[in-house]
Amino acid sequence: MTETNTPPPTDFIRDIIDEDNRTGRHDGRVATRFPPEPNGYIHIGHAKSVCLNFGIAVQYGGTCNLRMDDTDPEGESLEFVESIMSDIRWLGFDWEDRLFYASDYFEALYDFAWRLIEDGKAYVCNLTPDEMREYRGSFTEPGTESPGRSRSIEENLDLFSRMRAGEFADGAYTLRAKIDMASPNIVMRDPIMYRIKRAPHYRTGDEWVIYPMYDFAHGLSDALEGITHSICTLEFENNRPLYDWFVEQLIPGDRPQQIEFARLNVSYTVLSKRRLIELVTRGFVNGWDDPRMPTVAGMRRRGYTPAAIRNFAAAIGVAKNDNLVDAGLLESCVRDDLNETAHRAMAVLRPLKVVLDNYPEGRSEEFDCANHPQKPELGSRRVPFSRILYIEREDFEEIPPKKYKRLAPGKEVRLRNAYVIRFDRLVKDEKTGEILELHCTCDPETRNGPPADGRKVDGVIHWVSAEHAVPAEVRLYDRLFGIPDPAGEDYLDHLNPDSLQVLKGCFAERSLGEAAAGSRWQFERIGYFCADEKDSLPGKPVFNRIVPLRDTWSKIAARK
Ligand code: ATP
Ligand code: MG
């Protein structure tokens, strides 16, 4: 990970760890883990958790495990495991040799369950899901004991081993913890530990027809790995006593400490895996790495940097209350990082032809242009110039508004890094009235400075030389949803119809022809762009817009 000089963050989780280290709880050890379920690609919310867990391990000289929480075969796959690993590495974190799978603990978990039955602390239950709901009681009513609760230990052991052996239909029995049907915390009312489910598992195949529930598996997996601080999101707060209960019964001693923090939500997007899966499978986006997706793979393809995502995670910190973070904050972290590192270049997205009538035909010259205006150490490149150029269509107005600083009748403008030019006349398509080309005069005295006679030229526009420019495709990505909080079930109704605009006839300056796949640039006056990892080829570049130069959405929001 890149070193920074910023002080380590402080938050209530780090306060707890500091206090533990002071009192000697966990013998001063700090062992965290990131436990994704491999049933989807990880997204910006997971990235926050990755930064938190791995960041804490780095800060305290501890360890952070990567554990695939793969106890529910449905939807889990190797593709997701691989994507998770590559995304975490890309974010800049390393689990070294500590990659674990909850499915590797299936046998150990079965033995733990067996022991609880032997100790009279678990039983096989034959209530249907509906009955179970009825027996559970409510916030105001205690639950009712299942008939299975009074089964003998021998019978429970026999039934449980036959559940494993596949003698019963899916759902015919469950294994439940015998805790307290009258507990005020409904989670503690004899929760299910195992269910029968005939579904092949991507790692264990058909070996198992019973699978442990998350609540049973999770805490014990943490304990088996010697985790000290088990950081999770708020929805597990009520499950903490259960987490503790299982560990106390089975692995007494120094127990992992569950700490909950608020889930990250980001405006103009959705982070629920179910919804992200729906966007992909129903084709609303082009796969998990679509640059509009809030997935790490999508953000990477879009051109976001790992540093920007880590800075964002640090900036939002961790909280105890759910909130919606402005997407503009993430974008501004991206902009701040790229402003430092991205090389500048010129590209014209909607070209308008300009002929410099006084510039000799067949002549060309090269300008030495700095790659970064404030960083000479980033070097320079040669940018060719000739008689025919392209400028941005919107940089010319036939009838300009007041104070217009770009090109217009009677006006002069500076071509960035090159000469001052004056507009003379234009050629229109006689039928449509469309402007086909501009004819201008170039002032040869202005190559290295302002006009000698003191004329003021305010505007600066970008350009490319037609003869030397590289044709490019540019994909203008925007926010996936048109409203800040697309949280309702009707979220698909709020997809932003303009979230992708493909521009085919763009021209990029010569040097961009060789833009490496994944390289990031500032196109002067336009925004930050990334050569697409998959589709960009030498001589045929394809660029994704990462972010515009300025936050245009905040203006829109302010106007509303
Ligand atoms: P689902 O969306 O189905 O609830 P999940 O997002 O919880 O699933 P997991 O793979 O279980 O997916 O998550 C792995 C870890 O990432 C968990 O420890 C969880 O706390 C954390 N995590 C998931 N979503 C967020 C989020 N939005 N903000 C912060 N942490 C998150
Ligand atoms: Mg989860």
Coordinates of C-alpha atoms and ligand atoms in Angstrom, one line a residue:
M1 CA 0.0 0.0 0.0
T2 CA 1.2 3.5 -0.7
E3 CA 2.5 5.3 2.3
T4 CA 0.9 8.6 3.3
N5 CA 1.9 11.1 6.0
T6 CA -1.7 11.6 7.1
P7 CA -2.3 10.7 10.8
P8 CA -4.1 7.4 11.3
P9 CA -7.9 7.9 11.6
T10 CA -9.6 7.8 14.9
D11 CA -13.1 6.4 15.5
F12 CA -15.1 4.5 18.1
I13 CA -13.8 1.1 16.8
R14 CA -10.1 2.2 17.1
D15 CA -11.0 3.7 20.6
I16 CA -12.2 0.2 21.6
I17 CA -9.0 -1.4 20.3
D18 CA -6.8 1.2 22.1
E19 CA -8.7 0.5 25.3
D20 CA -8.3 -3.3 24.8
N21 CA -4.6 -2.9 24.2
R22 CA -4.4 -0.8 27.4
T23 CA -6.2 -3.3 29.5
G24 CA -4.5 -6.3 27.9
R25 CA -7.7 -7.9 26.6
H26 CA -6.8 -10.3 23.8
D27 CA -3.2 -10.1 25.1
G28 CA -2.7 -7.0 23.0
R29 CA -3.3 -8.9 19.8
V30 CA -5.3 -7.3 17.0
A31 CA -6.7 -9.8 14.5
T32 CA -9.5 -8.8 12.1
R33 CA -11.0 -10.4 9.1
F34 CA -13.0 -9.4 6.0
P35 CA -15.7 -12.1 5.5
P36 CA -17.5 -11.7 2.2
E37 CA -20.1 -14.2 0.9
P38 CA -18.9 -15.1 -2.6
N39 CA -22.4 -14.5 -4.2
G40 CA -21.6 -11.3 -6.0
Y41 CA -18.8 -8.8 -6.7
I42 CA -17.8 -6.5 -3.9
H43 CA -19.0 -2.9 -4.0
I44 CA -18.0 0.4 -2.4
G45 CA -19.7 -0.6 0.9
H46 CA -17.5 -3.7 1.0
A47 CA -14.5 -1.6 0.1
K48 CA -15.2 0.5 3.1
S49 CA -15.2 -2.6 5.3
V50 CA -12.0 -3.8 3.5
C51 CA -10.3 -0.5 4.2
L52 CA -11.5 -0.6 7.8
N53 CA -10.4 -4.2 8.6
F54 CA -7.2 -4.3 6.7
G55 CA -6.4 -0.7 7.7
I56 CA -6.8 -1.5 11.4
A57 CA -4.5 -4.6 11.0
V58 CA -1.8 -2.4 9.3
Q59 CA -2.1 0.4 11.9
Y60 CA -1.8 -1.9 14.9
G61 CA 0.7 -4.3 13.5
G62 CA -1.9 -7.0 13.6
T63 CA -3.4 -9.3 11.0
C64 CA -6.4 -9.3 8.7
N65 CA -7.8 -12.6 7.3
L66 CA -9.8 -13.0 4.2
R67 CA -12.5 -15.5 4.8
M68 CA -15.0 -16.5 2.2
D69 CA -18.2 -16.8 4.2
D70 CA -19.5 -19.6 1.9
T71 CA -22.0 -21.5 4.1
D72 CA -25.0 -21.0 1.8
P73 CA -24.4 -22.7 -1.5
E74 CA -27.1 -20.7 -3.4
G75 CA -25.5 -18.2 -5.7
E76 CA -22.0 -18.8 -4.6
S77 CA -19.3 -19.4 -7.2
L78 CA -15.6 -19.5 -7.9
E79 CA -16.0 -16.5 -10.3
F80 CA -17.1 -14.4 -7.3
V81 CA -14.2 -15.8 -5.1
E82 CA -11.7 -14.8 -7.8
S83 CA -13.2 -11.4 -8.3
I84 CA -13.2 -10.6 -4.6
M85 CA -9.5 -11.5 -4.3
S86 CA -8.5 -9.5 -7.3
D87 CA -10.6 -6.5 -6.1
I88 CA -9.1 -6.5 -2.6
R89 CA -5.5 -6.8 -4.1
W90 CA -6.3 -3.9 -6.4
L91 CA -7.5 -1.8 -3.4
G92 CA -4.0 -2.3 -2.1
F93 CA -4.4 -4.9 0.7
D94 CA -2.8 -8.2 1.3
W95 CA -4.1 -11.2 3.4
E96 CA -0.7 -12.9 2.8
D97 CA -1.2 -16.6 3.6
R98 CA -4.5 -16.1 5.5
L99 CA -7.1 -17.0 3.0
F100 CA -9.8 -19.1 4.6
Y101 CA -13.2 -20.6 3.6
A102 CA -16.0 -21.2 6.1
S103 CA -16.8 -24.3 4.0
D104 CA -13.4 -25.7 5.2
Y105 CA -15.0 -25.7 8.7
F106 CA -18.1 -27.7 7.7
E107 CA -16.7 -30.8 9.5
A108 CA -15.6 -28.8 12.6
L109 CA -19.0 -27.1 12.7
Y110 CA -20.8 -30.4 12.5
D111 CA -18.7 -31.7 15.4
F112 CA -19.5 -28.5 17.4
A113 CA -23.2 -29.1 16.7
W114 CA -22.9 -32.7 17.8
R115 CA -21.3 -31.6 21.1
L116 CA -24.1 -29.1 21.8
I117 CA -26.6 -32.0 21.3
E118 CA -24.6 -34.2 23.7
D119 CA -24.6 -31.4 26.2
G120 CA -28.4 -31.1 25.9
K121 CA -28.0 -27.6 24.3
A122 CA -29.4 -28.4 20.8
Y123 CA -32.3 -30.5 19.4
V124 CA -33.8 -31.6 16.2
C125 CA -37.1 -29.9 15.4
N126 CA -39.7 -30.9 12.9
L127 CA -41.8 -27.7 12.9
T128 CA -42.6 -26.3 9.4
P129 CA -41.4 -22.7 8.7
D130 CA -45.0 -21.5 9.3
E131 CA -45.3 -23.3 12.6
M132 CA -41.9 -22.0 13.6
R133 CA -43.0 -18.5 13.0
E134 CA -46.1 -19.0 15.1
Y135 CA -44.2 -20.6 18.0
R136 CA -41.6 -17.8 17.9
G137 CA -43.9 -15.4 19.6
S138 CA -43.5 -11.6 19.2
F139 CA -41.9 -8.6 20.8
T140 CA -44.7 -8.6 23.4
E141 CA -45.4 -12.4 23.6
P142 CA -43.0 -15.0 24.7
G143 CA -42.5 -18.0 22.3
T144 CA -43.8 -21.5 22.7
E145 CA -41.5 -24.5 23.0
S146 CA -41.3 -26.8 20.1
P147 CA -42.3 -30.4 20.7
G148 CA -38.8 -31.4 19.6
R149 CA -37.3 -29.6 22.6
S150 CA -38.0 -32.5 24.9
R151 CA -36.5 -35.2 22.6
S152 CA -33.8 -37.3 24.2
I153 CA -30.1 -36.7 23.5
E154 CA -29.8 -40.1 21.9
E155 CA -32.8 -39.5 19.6
N156 CA -31.4 -36.0 18.7
L157 CA -28.0 -37.5 17.8
D158 CA -29.6 -40.2 15.7
L159 CA -31.8 -37.7 13.8
F160 CA -29.0 -35.3 13.3
S161 CA -26.7 -37.9 11.8
R162 CA -29.5 -39.1 9.6
M163 CA -30.1 -35.5 8.5
R164 CA -26.5 -35.4 7.4
A165 CA -26.8 -38.8 5.7
G166 CA -29.6 -37.5 3.5
E167 CA -32.4 -39.6 4.9
F168 CA -34.9 -36.7 5.0
A169 CA -36.4 -34.3 2.5
D170 CA -35.3 -30.7 2.4
G171 CA -36.9 -28.7 5.2
A172 CA -38.2 -31.8 7.0
Y173 CA -36.1 -31.1 10.1
T174 CA -33.8 -28.4 11.5
L175 CA -31.3 -28.5 14.2
R176 CA -32.0 -25.7 16.8
A177 CA -30.1 -24.3 19.8
K178 CA -31.9 -24.9 23.1
I179 CA -31.6 -21.4 24.6
D180 CA -34.7 -19.6 25.8
M181 CA -38.1 -19.3 24.1
A182 CA -39.0 -16.5 26.4
S183 CA -36.0 -14.3 25.8
P184 CA -36.8 -10.7 25.1
N185 CA -34.3 -10.9 22.2
I186 CA -36.2 -13.0 19.6
V187 CA -32.8 -14.0 18.1
M188 CA -32.2 -16.1 21.2
R189 CA -35.5 -18.1 21.0
D190 CA -34.0 -21.4 19.9
P191 CA -32.4 -20.2 16.7
I192 CA -31.9 -22.6 13.8
M193 CA -28.3 -24.0 13.5
Y194 CA -28.7 -26.3 10.5
R195 CA -31.1 -26.9 7.7
I196 CA -31.5 -29.6 5.1
K197 CA -30.9 -28.2 1.7
R198 CA -30.0 -30.3 -1.4
A199 CA -27.9 -27.8 -3.3
P200 CA -24.4 -28.4 -4.7
H201 CA -21.8 -26.3 -3.2
Y202 CA -19.1 -24.8 -5.4
R203 CA -16.4 -26.2 -3.2
T204 CA -17.8 -29.2 -1.4
G205 CA -20.1 -30.4 -4.3
D206 CA -22.7 -32.9 -3.1
E207 CA -20.9 -33.9 0.1
W208 CA -23.3 -32.0 2.3
V209 CA -27.1 -31.9 2.3
I210 CA -27.2 -29.9 5.6
Y211 CA -25.7 -26.4 5.8
P212 CA -25.0 -24.4 8.9
M213 CA -26.8 -21.1 9.4
Y214 CA -24.8 -17.8 9.3
D215 CA -25.4 -17.2 13.0
F216 CA -24.0 -20.5 14.0
A217 CA -21.1 -20.5 11.6
H218 CA -19.9 -17.0 11.7
G219 CA -18.8 -16.5 15.3
L220 CA -17.3 -20.0 15.5
S221 CA -15.3 -19.4 12.3
D222 CA -14.0 -16.1 13.9
A223 CA -13.1 -18.0 17.1
L224 CA -11.4 -20.8 15.1
E225 CA -9.2 -18.2 13.4
G226 CA -8.4 -16.4 16.7
I227 CA -10.1 -13.2 15.6
T228 CA -10.0 -10.5 18.3
H229 CA -12.2 -7.9 16.8
S230 CA -15.1 -9.1 14.6
I231 CA -16.3 -5.9 12.9
C232 CA -19.7 -6.1 11.2
T233 CA -22.6 -4.0 10.2
L234 CA -25.4 -2.8 12.5
E235 CA -28.0 -5.3 11.5
F236 CA -26.1 -7.9 13.5
E237 CA -26.3 -6.0 16.7
N238 CA -29.2 -8.2 18.0
N239 CA -27.3 -11.3 17.0
R240 CA -24.3 -10.5 19.2
P241 CA -25.6 -12.3 22.3
L242 CA -26.1 -15.4 20.1
Y243 CA -22.7 -15.1 18.6
D244 CA -21.3 -14.9 22.1
W245 CA -23.4 -17.8 23.3
F246 CA -22.2 -20.3 20.7
V247 CA -18.6 -19.3 21.2
E248 CA -18.9 -19.5 25.0
Q249 CA -20.4 -23.1 24.9
L250 CA -17.8 -24.4 22.4
I251 CA -14.6 -22.4 22.4
P252 CA -14.3 -20.8 25.9
G253 CA -11.4 -18.5 26.6
D254 CA -10.5 -15.3 24.9
R255 CA -13.5 -14.7 22.7
P256 CA -13.8 -12.5 19.5
Q257 CA -15.5 -9.3 20.2
Q258 CA -18.2 -8.3 17.8
I259 CA -18.4 -4.6 17.1
E260 CA -21.0 -3.1 14.8
F261 CA -20.9 0.0 12.6
A262 CA -23.3 1.6 10.1
R263 CA -23.5 0.3 6.6
L264 CA -22.4 2.7 3.9
N265 CA -25.0 4.0 1.5
V266 CA -24.1 6.2 -1.4
S267 CA -26.5 8.5 -3.2
Y268 CA -27.6 7.9 -6.8
T269 CA -26.8 4.2 -6.5
V270 CA -27.9 0.9 -4.9
L271 CA -25.7 -1.3 -2.8
S272 CA -27.9 -4.3 -2.0
K273 CA -26.4 -7.4 -3.6
R274 CA -29.8 -8.6 -4.6
R275 CA -30.4 -5.4 -6.7
L276 CA -26.9 -5.4 -8.2
I277 CA -27.5 -9.0 -9.3
E278 CA -30.8 -7.9 -10.8
L279 CA -29.1 -5.0 -12.7
V280 CA -26.6 -7.5 -14.2
T281 CA -28.8 -10.4 -14.9
R282 CA -31.6 -8.4 -16.5
G283 CA -29.1 -6.5 -18.6
F284 CA -29.7 -2.9 -17.3
V285 CA -25.9 -2.7 -17.2
N286 CA -23.2 -4.5 -19.2
G287 CA -22.0 -6.9 -16.5
W288 CA -20.5 -6.5 -13.0
D289 CA -17.7 -4.3 -14.2
D290 CA -19.9 -1.9 -16.1
P291 CA -18.3 1.5 -15.3
R292 CA -21.6 2.7 -13.9
M293 CA -21.7 0.0 -11.3
P294 CA -20.7 0.8 -7.7
T295 CA -18.7 -2.4 -7.7
V296 CA -15.0 -2.3 -7.2
A297 CA -14.6 -3.9 -10.7
G298 CA -16.9 -1.2 -12.1
M299 CA -15.1 1.7 -10.4
R300 CA -11.8 0.3 -11.6
R301 CA -12.9 0.0 -15.2
R302 CA -14.4 3.5 -15.0
G303 CA -10.9 4.7 -14.0
Y304 CA -11.3 5.4 -10.2
T305 CA -8.0 4.9 -8.4
P306 CA -7.5 2.7 -5.4
A307 CA -6.0 5.7 -3.5
A308 CA -9.2 7.7 -4.2
I309 CA -11.4 4.9 -2.8
R310 CA -9.2 4.5 0.3
N311 CA -9.3 8.3 0.8
F312 CA -13.0 8.2 0.5
A313 CA -13.3 5.5 3.1
A314 CA -11.1 7.5 5.5
A315 CA -13.0 10.7 4.8
I316 CA -16.4 9.1 5.7
G317 CA -15.1 7.3 8.7
V318 CA -17.2 4.9 10.7
A319 CA -20.4 5.7 12.5
K320 CA -23.1 4.2 14.5
N321 CA -26.0 5.6 12.5
D322 CA -27.1 4.7 9.0
N323 CA -26.7 7.6 6.6
L324 CA -26.6 8.4 2.9
V325 CA -23.2 9.6 1.7
D326 CA -23.2 12.1 -1.2
A327 CA -21.9 10.4 -4.4
G328 CA -20.2 13.8 -5.0
L329 CA -17.8 13.1 -2.1
L330 CA -16.5 9.9 -3.8
E331 CA -16.2 11.8 -7.1
S332 CA -14.3 14.6 -5.5
C333 CA -11.9 12.1 -3.9
V334 CA -11.4 10.7 -7.4
R335 CA -10.9 14.2 -8.9
D336 CA -8.4 15.2 -6.1
D337 CA -6.3 12.1 -6.7
L338 CA -6.3 12.4 -10.5
N339 CA -5.6 16.1 -10.4
E340 CA -2.2 15.2 -8.8
T341 CA -1.4 12.2 -11.0
A342 CA -3.1 12.3 -14.4
H343 CA -1.2 13.5 -17.4
R344 CA -2.9 16.3 -19.4
A345 CA -3.7 15.8 -23.0
M346 CA -6.1 17.3 -25.6
A347 CA -9.0 15.6 -27.2
V348 CA -12.0 16.9 -29.1
L349 CA -15.2 15.1 -28.4
R350 CA -17.6 16.8 -30.8
P351 CA -15.3 18.1 -33.6
L352 CA -15.6 21.2 -35.7
K353 CA -13.1 21.6 -38.5
V354 CA -11.0 24.8 -38.6
V355 CA -8.8 25.8 -41.6
L356 CA -6.0 28.3 -40.9
D357 CA -6.0 30.0 -44.3
N358 CA -2.6 31.8 -43.7
Y359 CA -0.9 28.6 -42.5
P360 CA 1.0 27.0 -45.4
E361 CA -0.4 23.8 -46.7
G362 CA 1.8 20.7 -46.1
R363 CA 3.6 22.4 -43.2
S364 CA 3.5 21.1 -39.7
E365 CA 5.4 21.8 -36.5
E366 CA 5.5 20.4 -33.0
F367 CA 4.9 22.1 -29.6
D368 CA 6.5 20.8 -26.4
C369 CA 3.6 20.5 -24.0
A370 CA 3.9 19.9 -20.2
N371 CA 2.2 16.8 -19.0
H372 CA 1.2 18.6 -15.8
P373 CA 1.0 22.3 -15.3
Q374 CA 2.4 22.2 -11.8
K375 CA 4.7 19.2 -12.0
P376 CA 7.6 19.5 -14.4
E377 CA 8.8 16.2 -13.1
L378 CA 6.0 14.5 -15.0
G379 CA 7.7 15.6 -18.3
S380 CA 6.3 16.8 -21.6
R381 CA 5.3 15.5 -24.9
R382 CA 5.3 16.7 -28.5
V383 CA 2.0 17.9 -29.9
P384 CA 1.8 18.3 -33.7
F385 CA 0.2 21.4 -35.3
S386 CA -0.9 22.0 -38.9
R387 CA -3.2 24.0 -41.2
I388 CA -6.4 22.0 -40.5
L389 CA -7.5 21.5 -36.9
Y390 CA -10.5 20.3 -34.9
I391 CA -11.9 22.3 -32.1
E392 CA -14.9 21.5 -29.9
R393 CA -18.1 22.4 -31.6
E394 CA -19.3 24.2 -28.5
D395 CA -16.2 26.5 -28.5
F396 CA -17.7 28.4 -31.4
E397 CA -20.9 30.5 -31.4
E398 CA -22.2 32.3 -34.5
I399 CA -24.2 34.6 -32.3
P400 CA -22.4 34.6 -29.0
P401 CA -24.0 35.5 -25.7
K402 CA -22.5 38.4 -23.8
K403 CA -19.0 37.9 -22.3
Y404 CA -18.4 34.9 -24.5
K405 CA -14.8 34.0 -24.2
R406 CA -14.5 31.5 -27.0
L407 CA -14.4 31.7 -30.7
A408 CA -17.0 33.9 -32.5
P409 CA -17.3 36.4 -35.4
G410 CA -14.9 39.2 -34.8
K411 CA -13.2 37.3 -32.0
E412 CA -9.7 36.0 -31.3
V413 CA -8.9 33.1 -29.1
R414 CA -5.7 31.3 -27.9
L415 CA -5.3 27.7 -29.0
R416 CA -4.0 26.0 -25.9
N417 CA -0.2 25.6 -26.0
A418 CA -0.1 27.2 -29.5
Y419 CA -1.1 30.3 -31.5
V420 CA -3.8 33.0 -31.2
I421 CA -6.3 32.6 -34.1
R422 CA -8.9 35.0 -35.4
F423 CA -12.2 34.0 -36.9
D424 CA -12.8 35.1 -40.5
R425 CA -15.7 33.2 -42.1
L426 CA -17.6 29.9 -42.0
V427 CA -19.0 27.4 -44.5
K428 CA -22.5 26.0 -44.0
D429 CA -24.3 23.1 -45.5
E430 CA -26.7 24.9 -47.8
K431 CA -29.6 22.6 -47.1
T432 CA -29.4 22.0 -43.4
G433 CA -27.6 25.1 -42.3
E434 CA -25.2 23.0 -40.3
I435 CA -21.7 24.6 -39.9
L436 CA -19.2 22.5 -41.8
E437 CA -16.0 24.4 -41.2
L438 CA -14.5 27.7 -39.9
H439 CA -11.8 29.7 -41.7
C440 CA -9.4 31.5 -39.4
T441 CA -6.2 33.4 -39.5
C442 CA -3.3 32.3 -37.2
D443 CA -1.1 35.1 -35.7
P444 CA 2.4 33.7 -36.1
E445 CA 3.9 36.2 -33.6
T446 CA 2.0 34.6 -30.7
R447 CA 3.7 31.3 -30.6
N448 CA 5.6 32.0 -27.4
G449 CA 3.6 34.8 -25.8
P450 CA 0.7 37.3 -26.0
P451 CA 0.3 39.6 -29.0
A452 CA 3.1 42.2 -29.1
D453 CA 0.7 45.1 -29.7
G454 CA -1.0 44.6 -26.4
R455 CA -4.3 43.2 -27.7
K456 CA -6.1 41.2 -25.1
V457 CA -7.1 37.6 -25.8
D458 CA -9.1 36.1 -23.0
G459 CA -10.3 32.7 -24.1
V460 CA -8.2 29.6 -24.4
I461 CA -9.6 26.5 -26.2
H462 CA -8.2 23.0 -26.9
W463 CA -7.7 21.5 -30.4
V464 CA -6.0 18.7 -32.3
S465 CA -4.3 18.6 -35.6
A466 CA -6.6 16.9 -38.1
E467 CA -3.7 15.2 -40.0
H468 CA -2.1 13.8 -36.8
A469 CA -5.1 13.2 -34.5
V470 CA -6.2 9.7 -33.6
P471 CA -9.9 8.8 -34.0
A472 CA -11.3 7.8 -30.7
E473 CA -14.5 6.5 -29.1
V474 CA -15.5 8.2 -25.9
R475 CA -18.0 6.9 -23.5
L476 CA -19.6 9.5 -21.3
Y477 CA -20.7 7.8 -18.1
D478 CA -22.9 9.4 -15.6
R479 CA -24.7 8.4 -12.4
L480 CA -26.8 5.2 -12.8
F481 CA -29.9 6.6 -11.0
G482 CA -31.5 9.9 -11.5
I483 CA -32.6 10.3 -7.9
P484 CA -30.5 10.6 -4.7
D485 CA -32.1 7.7 -2.9
P486 CA -33.4 4.9 -5.2
A487 CA -34.1 2.7 -2.2
G488 CA -37.7 1.7 -2.8
E489 CA -38.9 -1.5 -4.6
D490 CA -39.5 0.7 -7.7
Y491 CA -35.8 1.5 -7.9
L492 CA -35.6 0.4 -11.5
D493 CA -38.1 3.1 -12.5
H494 CA -35.4 5.6 -11.5
L495 CA -32.5 4.4 -13.7
N496 CA -30.9 7.5 -15.4
P497 CA -31.6 7.1 -19.1
D498 CA -28.5 9.2 -19.9
S499 CA -26.1 7.3 -17.7
L500 CA -24.2 6.3 -20.9
Q501 CA -23.6 8.3 -24.0
V502 CA -21.3 6.9 -26.6
L503 CA -19.5 9.4 -28.9
K504 CA -17.9 7.8 -31.9
G505 CA -16.3 10.5 -34.0
C506 CA -13.9 12.0 -31.5
F507 CA -10.3 12.9 -32.1
A508 CA -7.5 12.6 -29.6
E509 CA -4.0 14.2 -29.9
R510 CA -1.3 11.9 -31.4
S511 CA 0.2 10.8 -28.1
L512 CA -3.1 9.3 -26.9
G513 CA -3.0 6.8 -29.8
E514 CA -0.7 4.7 -27.6
A515 CA -2.6 5.2 -24.4
A516 CA -2.1 2.0 -22.4
A517 CA -5.3 0.2 -21.4
G518 CA -6.3 1.4 -18.0
S519 CA -4.2 4.6 -18.2
R520 CA -5.9 7.8 -16.9
W521 CA -5.7 11.3 -18.4
Q522 CA -7.1 14.7 -17.9
F523 CA -8.5 15.9 -21.2
E524 CA -7.9 19.6 -20.9
R525 CA -11.1 21.6 -20.2
I526 CA -13.3 18.4 -20.2
G527 CA -12.6 16.0 -17.5
Y528 CA -10.7 12.8 -16.5
F529 CA -10.7 9.8 -18.8
C530 CA -9.5 6.3 -18.7
A531 CA -8.5 4.1 -21.6
D532 CA -10.9 1.2 -21.3
E533 CA -9.3 -1.9 -20.0
K534 CA -11.2 -4.2 -22.3
D535 CA -11.9 -2.3 -25.5
S536 CA -9.1 0.2 -26.0
L537 CA -6.5 -0.8 -28.6
P538 CA -3.3 0.9 -29.8
G539 CA -4.2 3.4 -32.5
K540 CA -7.9 2.8 -31.7
P541 CA -8.4 4.2 -28.2
V542 CA -11.6 4.0 -26.3
F543 CA -11.9 6.3 -23.3
N544 CA -14.3 6.2 -20.4
R545 CA -15.2 9.4 -18.7
I546 CA -14.2 9.0 -15.1
V547 CA -15.5 12.3 -13.8
P548 CA -16.1 15.7 -15.3
L549 CA -13.7 18.5 -14.2
R550 CA -16.3 20.0 -12.0
D551 CA -19.3 18.6 -10.0
T552 CA -22.2 19.4 -12.3
W553 CA -24.7 17.5 -10.2
S554 CA -24.4 19.8 -7.2
K555 CA -25.3 22.7 -9.5
I556 CA -28.3 20.7 -10.7
A557 CA -29.4 19.9 -7.2
A558 CA -28.9 23.6 -6.2
R559 CA -31.1 24.7 -9.0
K560 CA -34.0 22.4 -8.1
Ligands
ATP1 P1 -26.3 -8.4 1.5 O1 -26.3 -7.2 0.6 O2 -27.0 -9.5 0.8 O3 -26.8 -8.1 2.9 P2 -23.7 -8.2 2.3 O4 -23.5 -6.9 1.6 O5 -23.8 -8.2 3.8 O6 -24.9 -8.9 1.7 P3 -21.3 -9.9 2.6 O7 -20.6 -10.5 1.5 O8 -21.9 -10.7 3.7 O9 -22.5 -9.1 1.8 O10 -20.5 -8.7 3.2 C1 -19.1 -8.9 3.6 C2 -18.8 -7.8 4.6 O11 -18.9 -6.5 4.1 C3 -19.6 -7.9 5.8 O12 -18.8 -8.0 7.0 C4 -20.4 -6.6 5.8 O13 -20.5 -6.1 7.1 C5 -19.6 -5.7 4.9 N1 -20.5 -4.8 4.2 C6 -21.4 -5.2 3.3 N2 -22.1 -4.2 2.8 C7 -21.6 -3.1 3.4 C8 -21.9 -1.7 3.4 N3 -22.8 -1.2 2.6 N4 -21.2 -0.9 4.2 C9 -20.2 -1.3 5.0 N5 -19.9 -2.6 5.1 C10 -20.6 -3.5 4.3
MG2 MG -24.1 -10.4 4.7

